[in-house]
Coordinates of N, CA and C in Angstrom, one line a residue:
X1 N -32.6 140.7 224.9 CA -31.9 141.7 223.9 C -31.4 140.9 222.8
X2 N -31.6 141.0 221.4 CA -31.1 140.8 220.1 C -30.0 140.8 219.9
X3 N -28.8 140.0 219.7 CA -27.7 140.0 219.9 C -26.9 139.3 218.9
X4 N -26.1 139.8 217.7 CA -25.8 139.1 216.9 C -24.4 138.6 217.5
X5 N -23.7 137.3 216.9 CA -22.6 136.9 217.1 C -22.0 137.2 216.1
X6 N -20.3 137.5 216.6 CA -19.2 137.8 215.4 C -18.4 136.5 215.9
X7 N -17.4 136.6 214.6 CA -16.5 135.3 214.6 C -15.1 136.7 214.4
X8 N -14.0 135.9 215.1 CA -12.7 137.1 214.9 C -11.7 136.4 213.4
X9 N -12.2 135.4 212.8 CA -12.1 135.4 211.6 C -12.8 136.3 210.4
X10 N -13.5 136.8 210.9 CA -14.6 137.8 209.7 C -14.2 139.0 210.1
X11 N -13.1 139.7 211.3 CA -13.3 141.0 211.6 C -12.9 141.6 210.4
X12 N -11.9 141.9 209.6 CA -11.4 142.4 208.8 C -12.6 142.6 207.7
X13 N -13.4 141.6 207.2 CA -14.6 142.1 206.3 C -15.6 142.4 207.1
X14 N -15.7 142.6 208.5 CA -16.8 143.5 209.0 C -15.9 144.7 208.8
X15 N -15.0 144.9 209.1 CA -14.6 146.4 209.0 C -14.7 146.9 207.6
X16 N -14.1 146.4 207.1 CA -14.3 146.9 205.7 C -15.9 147.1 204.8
X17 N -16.7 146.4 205.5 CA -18.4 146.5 205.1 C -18.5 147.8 205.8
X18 N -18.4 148.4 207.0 CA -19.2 149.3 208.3 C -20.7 148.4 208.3
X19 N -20.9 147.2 208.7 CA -22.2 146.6 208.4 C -23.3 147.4 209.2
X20 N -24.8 147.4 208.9 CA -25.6 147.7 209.8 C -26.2 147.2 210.0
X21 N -27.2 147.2 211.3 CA -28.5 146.9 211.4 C -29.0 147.8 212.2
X22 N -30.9 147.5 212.0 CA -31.6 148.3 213.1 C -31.7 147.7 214.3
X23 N -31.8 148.3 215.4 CA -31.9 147.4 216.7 C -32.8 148.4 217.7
X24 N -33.4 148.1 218.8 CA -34.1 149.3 219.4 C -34.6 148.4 220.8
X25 N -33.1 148.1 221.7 CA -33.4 147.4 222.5 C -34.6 148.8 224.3
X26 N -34.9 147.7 225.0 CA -36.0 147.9 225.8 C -35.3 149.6 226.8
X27 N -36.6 150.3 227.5 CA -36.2 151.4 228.0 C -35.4 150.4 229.7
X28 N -35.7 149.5 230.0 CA -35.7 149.0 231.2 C -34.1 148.5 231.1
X29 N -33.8 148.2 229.6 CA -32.2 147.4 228.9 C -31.1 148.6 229.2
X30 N -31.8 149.8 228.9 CA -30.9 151.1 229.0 C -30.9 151.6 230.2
X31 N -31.7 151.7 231.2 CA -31.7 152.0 232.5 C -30.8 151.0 233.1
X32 N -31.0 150.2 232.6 CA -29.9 148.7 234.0 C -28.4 148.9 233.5
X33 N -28.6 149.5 232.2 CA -26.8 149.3 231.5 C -26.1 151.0 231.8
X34 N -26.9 151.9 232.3 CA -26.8 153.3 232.3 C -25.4 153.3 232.9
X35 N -24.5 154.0 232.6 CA -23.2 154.1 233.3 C -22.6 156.2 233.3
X36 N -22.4 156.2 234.3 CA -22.1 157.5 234.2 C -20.2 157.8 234.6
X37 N -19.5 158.2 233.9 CA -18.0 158.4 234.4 C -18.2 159.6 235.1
X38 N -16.7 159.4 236.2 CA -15.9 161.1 236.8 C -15.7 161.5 235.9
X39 N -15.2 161.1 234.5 CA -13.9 162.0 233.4 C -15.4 163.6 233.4
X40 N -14.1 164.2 232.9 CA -15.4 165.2 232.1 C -15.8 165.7 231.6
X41 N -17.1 166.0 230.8 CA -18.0 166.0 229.7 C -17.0 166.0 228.4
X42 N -16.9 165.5 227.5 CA -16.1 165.2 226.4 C -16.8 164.8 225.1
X43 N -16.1 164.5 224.2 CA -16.8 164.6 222.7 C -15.5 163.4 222.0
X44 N -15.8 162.7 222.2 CA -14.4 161.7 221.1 C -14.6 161.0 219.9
X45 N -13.6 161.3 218.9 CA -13.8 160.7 217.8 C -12.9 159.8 217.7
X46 N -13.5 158.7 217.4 CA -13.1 157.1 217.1 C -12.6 157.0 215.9
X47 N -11.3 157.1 215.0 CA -11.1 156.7 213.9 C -10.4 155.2 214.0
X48 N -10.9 153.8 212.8 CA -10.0 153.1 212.4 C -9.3 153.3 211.3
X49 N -7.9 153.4 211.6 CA -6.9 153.9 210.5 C -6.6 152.8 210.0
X50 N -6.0 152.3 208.5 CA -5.6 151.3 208.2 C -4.0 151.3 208.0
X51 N -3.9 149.9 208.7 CA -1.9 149.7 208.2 C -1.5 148.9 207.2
X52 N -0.9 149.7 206.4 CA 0.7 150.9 206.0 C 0.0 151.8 205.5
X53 N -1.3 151.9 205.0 CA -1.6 153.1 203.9 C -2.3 154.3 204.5
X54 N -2.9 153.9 205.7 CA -3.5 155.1 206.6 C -4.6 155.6 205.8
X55 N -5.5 154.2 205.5 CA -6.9 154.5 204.9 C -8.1 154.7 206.0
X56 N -9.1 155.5 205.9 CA -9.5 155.1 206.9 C -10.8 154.1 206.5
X57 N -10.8 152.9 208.0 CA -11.4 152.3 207.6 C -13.0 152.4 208.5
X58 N -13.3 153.4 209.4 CA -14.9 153.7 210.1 C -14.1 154.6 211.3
X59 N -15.4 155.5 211.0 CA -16.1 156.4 212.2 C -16.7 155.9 213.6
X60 N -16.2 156.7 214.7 CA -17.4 156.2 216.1 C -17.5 157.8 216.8
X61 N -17.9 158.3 217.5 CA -18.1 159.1 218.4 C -18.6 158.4 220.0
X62 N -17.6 158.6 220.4 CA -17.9 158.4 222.0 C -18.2 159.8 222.7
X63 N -19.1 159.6 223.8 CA -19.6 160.8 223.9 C -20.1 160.6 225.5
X64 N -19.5 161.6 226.5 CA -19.4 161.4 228.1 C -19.8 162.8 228.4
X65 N -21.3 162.1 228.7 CA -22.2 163.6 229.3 C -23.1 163.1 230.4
X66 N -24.1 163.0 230.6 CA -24.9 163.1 232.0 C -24.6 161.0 232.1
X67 N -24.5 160.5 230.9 CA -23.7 159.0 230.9 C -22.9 159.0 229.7
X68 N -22.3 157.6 229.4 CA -21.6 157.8 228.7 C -21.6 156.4 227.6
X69 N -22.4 157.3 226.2 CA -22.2 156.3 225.2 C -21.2 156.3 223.5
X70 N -21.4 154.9 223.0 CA -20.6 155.3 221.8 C -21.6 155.7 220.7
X71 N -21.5 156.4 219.6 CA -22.4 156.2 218.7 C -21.8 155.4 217.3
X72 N -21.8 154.3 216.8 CA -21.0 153.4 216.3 C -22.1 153.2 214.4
X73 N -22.0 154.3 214.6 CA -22.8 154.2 213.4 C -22.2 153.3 211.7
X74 N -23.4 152.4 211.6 CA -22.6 151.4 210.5 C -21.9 150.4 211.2
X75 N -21.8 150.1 212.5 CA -20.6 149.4 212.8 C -20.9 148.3 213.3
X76 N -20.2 147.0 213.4 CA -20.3 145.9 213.8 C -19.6 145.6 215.1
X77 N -19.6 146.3 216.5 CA -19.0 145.6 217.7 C -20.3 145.6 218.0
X78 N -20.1 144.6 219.5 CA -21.6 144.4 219.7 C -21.0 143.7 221.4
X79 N -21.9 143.2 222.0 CA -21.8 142.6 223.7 C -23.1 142.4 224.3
X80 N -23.2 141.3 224.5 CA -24.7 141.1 224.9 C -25.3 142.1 226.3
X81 N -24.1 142.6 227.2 CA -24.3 143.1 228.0 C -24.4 144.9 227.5
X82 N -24.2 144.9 226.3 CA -24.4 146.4 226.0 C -26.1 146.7 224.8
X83 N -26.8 147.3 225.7 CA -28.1 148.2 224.5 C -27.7 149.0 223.6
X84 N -28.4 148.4 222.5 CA -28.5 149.1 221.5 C -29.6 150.2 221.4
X85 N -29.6 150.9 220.6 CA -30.9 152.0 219.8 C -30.1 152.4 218.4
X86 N -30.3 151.6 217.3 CA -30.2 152.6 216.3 C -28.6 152.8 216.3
X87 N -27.2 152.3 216.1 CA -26.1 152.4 216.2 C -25.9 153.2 217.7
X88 N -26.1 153.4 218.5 CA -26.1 153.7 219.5 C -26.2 153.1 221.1
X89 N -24.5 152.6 221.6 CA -24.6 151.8 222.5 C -24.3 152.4 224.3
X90 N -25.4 152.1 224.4 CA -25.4 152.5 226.1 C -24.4 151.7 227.0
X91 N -23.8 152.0 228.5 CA -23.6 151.2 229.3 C -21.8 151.6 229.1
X92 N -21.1 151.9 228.8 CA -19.3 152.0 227.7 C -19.0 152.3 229.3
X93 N -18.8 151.2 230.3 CA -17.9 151.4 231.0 C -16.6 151.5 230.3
X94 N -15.7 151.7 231.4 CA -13.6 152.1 230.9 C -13.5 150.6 230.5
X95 N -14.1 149.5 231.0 CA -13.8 147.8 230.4 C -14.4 147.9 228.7
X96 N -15.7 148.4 228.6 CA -16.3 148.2 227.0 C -15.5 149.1 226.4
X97 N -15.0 150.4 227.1 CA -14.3 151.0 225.6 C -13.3 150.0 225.4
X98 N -12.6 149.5 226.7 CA -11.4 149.0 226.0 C -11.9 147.8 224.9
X99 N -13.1 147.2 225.0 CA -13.5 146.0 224.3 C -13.3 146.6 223.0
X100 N -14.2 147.8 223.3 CA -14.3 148.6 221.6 C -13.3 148.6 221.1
X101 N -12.2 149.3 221.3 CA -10.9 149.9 221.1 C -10.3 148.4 220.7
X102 N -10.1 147.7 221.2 CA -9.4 146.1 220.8 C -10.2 145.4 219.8
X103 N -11.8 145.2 219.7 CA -12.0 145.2 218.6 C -11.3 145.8 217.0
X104 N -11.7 146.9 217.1 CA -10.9 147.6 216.2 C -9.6 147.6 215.9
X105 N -8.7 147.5 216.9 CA -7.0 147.6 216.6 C -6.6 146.2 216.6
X106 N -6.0 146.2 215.7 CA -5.1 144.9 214.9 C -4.0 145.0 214.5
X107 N -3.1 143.9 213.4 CA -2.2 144.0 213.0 C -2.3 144.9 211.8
X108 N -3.5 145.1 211.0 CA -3.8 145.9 210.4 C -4.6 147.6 210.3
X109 N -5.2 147.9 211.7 CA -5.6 148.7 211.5 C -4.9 149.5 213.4
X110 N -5.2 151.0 213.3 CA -5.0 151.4 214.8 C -6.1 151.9 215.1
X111 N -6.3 152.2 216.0 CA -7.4 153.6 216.3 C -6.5 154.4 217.0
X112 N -7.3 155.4 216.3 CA -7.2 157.3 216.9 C -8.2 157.5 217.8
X113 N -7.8 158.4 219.0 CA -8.9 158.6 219.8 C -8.6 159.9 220.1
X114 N -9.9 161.2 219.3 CA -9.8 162.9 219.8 C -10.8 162.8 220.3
X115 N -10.3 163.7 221.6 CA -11.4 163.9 222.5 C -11.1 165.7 222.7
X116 N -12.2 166.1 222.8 CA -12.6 167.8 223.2 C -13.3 167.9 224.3
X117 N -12.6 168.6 225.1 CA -13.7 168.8 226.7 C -14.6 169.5 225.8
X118 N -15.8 169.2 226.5 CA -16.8 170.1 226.4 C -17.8 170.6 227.9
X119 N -18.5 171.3 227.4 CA -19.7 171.9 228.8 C -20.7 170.7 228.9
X120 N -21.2 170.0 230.1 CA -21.9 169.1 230.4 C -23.6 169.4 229.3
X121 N -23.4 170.2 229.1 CA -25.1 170.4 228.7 C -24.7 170.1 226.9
X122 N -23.3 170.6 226.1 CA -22.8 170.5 224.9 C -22.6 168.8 224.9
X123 N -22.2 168.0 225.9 CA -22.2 166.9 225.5 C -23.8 166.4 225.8
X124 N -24.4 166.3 226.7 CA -25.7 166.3 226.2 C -26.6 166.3 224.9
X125 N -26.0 167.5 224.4 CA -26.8 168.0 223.4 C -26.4 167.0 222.0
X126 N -24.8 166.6 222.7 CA -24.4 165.4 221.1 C -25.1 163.6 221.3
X127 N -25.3 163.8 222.9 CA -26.1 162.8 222.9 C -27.9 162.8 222.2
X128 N -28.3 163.5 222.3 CA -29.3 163.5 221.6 C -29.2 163.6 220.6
X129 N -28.6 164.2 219.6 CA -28.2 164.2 218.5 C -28.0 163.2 217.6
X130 N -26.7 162.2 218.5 CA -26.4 161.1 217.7 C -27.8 160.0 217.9
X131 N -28.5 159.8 219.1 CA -29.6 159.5 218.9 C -30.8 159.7 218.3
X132 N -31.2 160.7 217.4 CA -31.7 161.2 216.4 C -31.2 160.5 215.3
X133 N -30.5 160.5 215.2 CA -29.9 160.3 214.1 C -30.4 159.0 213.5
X134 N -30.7 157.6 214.0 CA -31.2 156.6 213.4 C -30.1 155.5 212.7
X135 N -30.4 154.7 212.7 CA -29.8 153.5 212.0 C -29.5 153.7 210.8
X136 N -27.8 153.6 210.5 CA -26.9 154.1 208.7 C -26.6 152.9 208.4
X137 N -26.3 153.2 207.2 CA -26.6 152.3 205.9 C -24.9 152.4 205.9
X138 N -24.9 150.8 205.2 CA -23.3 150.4 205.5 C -23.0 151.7 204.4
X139 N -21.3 151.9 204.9 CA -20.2 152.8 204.3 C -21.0 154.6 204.8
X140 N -21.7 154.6 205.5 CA -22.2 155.8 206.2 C -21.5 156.5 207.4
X141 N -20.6 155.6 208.2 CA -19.9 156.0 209.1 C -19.6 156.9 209.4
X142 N -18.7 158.0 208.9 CA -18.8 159.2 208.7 C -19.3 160.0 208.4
X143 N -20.1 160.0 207.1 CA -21.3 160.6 207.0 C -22.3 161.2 208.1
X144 N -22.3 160.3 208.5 CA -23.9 160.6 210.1 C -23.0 160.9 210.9
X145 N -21.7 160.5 211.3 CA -21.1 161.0 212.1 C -21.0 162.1 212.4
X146 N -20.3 162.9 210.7 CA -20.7 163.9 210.8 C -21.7 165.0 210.7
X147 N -23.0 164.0 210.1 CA -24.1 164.8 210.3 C -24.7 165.1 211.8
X148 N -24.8 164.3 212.8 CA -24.8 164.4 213.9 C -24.1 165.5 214.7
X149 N -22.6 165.7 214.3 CA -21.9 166.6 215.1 C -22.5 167.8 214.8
X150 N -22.6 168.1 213.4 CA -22.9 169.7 213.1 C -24.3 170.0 214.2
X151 N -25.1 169.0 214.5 CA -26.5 169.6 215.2 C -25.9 169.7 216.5
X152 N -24.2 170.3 216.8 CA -23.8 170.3 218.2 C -23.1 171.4 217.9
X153 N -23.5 172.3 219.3 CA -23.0 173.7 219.5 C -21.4 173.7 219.0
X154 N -20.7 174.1 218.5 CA -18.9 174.1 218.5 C -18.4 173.0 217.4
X155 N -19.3 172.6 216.8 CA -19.0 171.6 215.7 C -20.0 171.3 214.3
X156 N -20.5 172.9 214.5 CA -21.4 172.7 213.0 C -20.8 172.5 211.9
X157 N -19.5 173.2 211.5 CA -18.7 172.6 210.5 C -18.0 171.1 210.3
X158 N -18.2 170.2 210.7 CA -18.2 169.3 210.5 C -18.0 168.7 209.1
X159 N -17.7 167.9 208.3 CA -17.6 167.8 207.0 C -18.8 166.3 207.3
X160 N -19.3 166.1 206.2 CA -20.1 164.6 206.0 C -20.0 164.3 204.3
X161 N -18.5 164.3 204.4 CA -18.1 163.0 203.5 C -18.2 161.5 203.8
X162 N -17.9 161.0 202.9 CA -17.6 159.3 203.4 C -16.3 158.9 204.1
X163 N -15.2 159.9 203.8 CA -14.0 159.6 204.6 C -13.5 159.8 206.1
X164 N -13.5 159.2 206.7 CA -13.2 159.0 208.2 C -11.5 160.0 208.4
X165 N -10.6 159.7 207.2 CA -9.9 160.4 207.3 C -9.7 161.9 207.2
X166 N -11.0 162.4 206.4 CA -11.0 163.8 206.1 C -12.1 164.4 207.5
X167 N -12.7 163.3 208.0 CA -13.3 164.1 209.2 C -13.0 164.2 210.3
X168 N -11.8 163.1 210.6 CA -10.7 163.3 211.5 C -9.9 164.5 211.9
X169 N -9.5 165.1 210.0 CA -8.4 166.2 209.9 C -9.2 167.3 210.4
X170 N -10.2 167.0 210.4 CA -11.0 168.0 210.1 C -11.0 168.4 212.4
X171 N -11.8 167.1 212.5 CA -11.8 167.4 214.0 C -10.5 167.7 214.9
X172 N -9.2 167.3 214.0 CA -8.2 167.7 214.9 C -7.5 169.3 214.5
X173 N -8.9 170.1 214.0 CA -8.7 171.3 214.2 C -9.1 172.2 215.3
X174 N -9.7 171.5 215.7 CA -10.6 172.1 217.1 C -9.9 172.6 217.9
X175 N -9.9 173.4 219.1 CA -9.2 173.8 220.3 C -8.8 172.6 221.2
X176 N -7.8 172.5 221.4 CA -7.0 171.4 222.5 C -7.7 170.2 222.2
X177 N -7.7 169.7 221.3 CA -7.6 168.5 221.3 C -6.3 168.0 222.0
X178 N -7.1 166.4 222.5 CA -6.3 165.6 223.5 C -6.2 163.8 222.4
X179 N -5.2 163.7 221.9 CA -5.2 162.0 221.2 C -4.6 161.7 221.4
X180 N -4.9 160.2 221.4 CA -4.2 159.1 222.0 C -4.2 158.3 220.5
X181 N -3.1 157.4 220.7 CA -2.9 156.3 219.4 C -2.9 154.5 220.1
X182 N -4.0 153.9 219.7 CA -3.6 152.7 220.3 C -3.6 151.7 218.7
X183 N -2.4 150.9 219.4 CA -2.3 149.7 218.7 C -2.4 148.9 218.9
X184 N -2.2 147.5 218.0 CA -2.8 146.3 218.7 C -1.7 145.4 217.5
X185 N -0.4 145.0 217.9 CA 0.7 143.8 216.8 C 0.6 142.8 217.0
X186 N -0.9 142.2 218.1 CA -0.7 140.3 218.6 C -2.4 140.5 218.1
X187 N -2.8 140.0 216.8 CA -4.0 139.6 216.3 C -4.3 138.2 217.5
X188 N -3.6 137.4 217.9 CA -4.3 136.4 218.5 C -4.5 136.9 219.6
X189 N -4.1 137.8 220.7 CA -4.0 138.1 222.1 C -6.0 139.0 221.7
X190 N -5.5 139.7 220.7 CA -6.9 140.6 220.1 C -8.3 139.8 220.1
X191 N -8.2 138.5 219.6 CA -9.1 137.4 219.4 C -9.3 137.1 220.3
X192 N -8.9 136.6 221.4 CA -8.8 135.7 222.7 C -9.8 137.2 223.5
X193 N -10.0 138.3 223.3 CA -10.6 138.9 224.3 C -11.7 139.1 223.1
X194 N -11.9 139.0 222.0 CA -13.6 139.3 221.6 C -14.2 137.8 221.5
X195 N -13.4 136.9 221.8 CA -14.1 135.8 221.7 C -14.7 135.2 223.6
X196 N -13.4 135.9 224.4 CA -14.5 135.5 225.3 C -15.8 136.3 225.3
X197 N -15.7 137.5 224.7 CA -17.3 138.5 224.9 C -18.1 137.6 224.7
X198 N -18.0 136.5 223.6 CA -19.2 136.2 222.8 C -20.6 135.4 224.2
X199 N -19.9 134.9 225.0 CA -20.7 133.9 225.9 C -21.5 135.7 227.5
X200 N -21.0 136.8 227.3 CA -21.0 137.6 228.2 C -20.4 138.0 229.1
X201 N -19.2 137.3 229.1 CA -18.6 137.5 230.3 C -17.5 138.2 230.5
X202 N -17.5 139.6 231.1 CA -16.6 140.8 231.3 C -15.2 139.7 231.7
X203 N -13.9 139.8 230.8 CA -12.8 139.7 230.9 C -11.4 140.1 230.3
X204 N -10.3 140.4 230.7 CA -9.7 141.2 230.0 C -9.1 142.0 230.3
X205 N -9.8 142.6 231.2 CA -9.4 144.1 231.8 C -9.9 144.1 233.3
X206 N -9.3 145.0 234.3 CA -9.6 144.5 235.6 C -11.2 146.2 235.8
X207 N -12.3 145.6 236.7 CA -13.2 146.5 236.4 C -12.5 147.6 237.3

């Protein structure tokens, strides 16, 4: 599997790029990394917010249906233990979101995490969706993010602006939303866990 390396000195101008590439790892890569959770069937939007100004700075949708992946469109986390397709990462045990999630949160930025129960077949149906959707072009994040949702039963309105913040506002109009706010005020503690990823080795968090 094709695996680029990051350095936790460049996070801040990957974030601010949404960099992309195309990737379209093996069907055998996806089958071994297949992870399925108890939680149930759900729809989450990943905002990175920026600190003091609450800019946003990228789009993700996590998405927990028959398994459970992120759609990271434009985006630069990566794990040699995680397949790609197309911004599309398979395998997001509770250890990789948190990888995800720590990636992203710094002294500068937080994540937002909305999540909407949905019907097992609705999250499904966002899984194919966001996989349809194909490999975006840096600063698209939102865009496809929210181009993808609308092809999902309960979220055709969707906006597909460029702003993460307006399609946030937007998704925390939905029925019972559930968010969570994580932060992250020790950049070095932040570093010390994406730098062990780089060699593969799950640590950090207990499985």
């Amino acid at each position: 599997m094709k695996r680029r390396v990051f350095l936790a000195a460049a996070l801040p101008a990957a974030l601010a790029a949404c960099g992309a590439q195309r990737v379209w790892d093996t069907d055998e890569e996806l089958r071994a990394a297949r992870f399925v959770s108890d939680e149930p069937p759900s729809i989450t939007l990943l905002t990175v917010i920026g600190i003091p100004r609450g800019e946003g700075g990228h789009s993700g949708l996590m998405i927990n249906g028959s398994q459970r992946v992120i759609y990271d469109p434009a985006g630069s986390w990566e794990h040699p233990r995680i397949p790609e397709r197309n911004d599309v990462l398979y395998g997001i045990t509770d250890n990789f979101k948190n990888f995800y999630i720590d990636y992203h949160a710094r002294s500068t930025y937080w994540v937002a995490e909305d999540t909407v129960f949905v019907s097992r077949e609705v999250a499904d149906a966002a899984i194919r969706s966001v996989e349809m959707q194909g490999a975006s072009p840096k600063s698209y994040c939102a865009v496809n993010s929210g181009k993808a949702l609308r092809r999902v039963p309960g979220f055709e309105n969707a906006p597909t602006g460029f702003s993460p913040i307006k399609l946030r506002n937007w998704f925390l109009t939905l029925p019972n939303v559930q968010s969570k706010r994580h932060m992250d005020g020790d950049p070095a503690n932040n570093h010390d866990v994406l730098l062990r990823q780089k060699d593969g080795r799950i640590v950090g968090y207990n499985m």
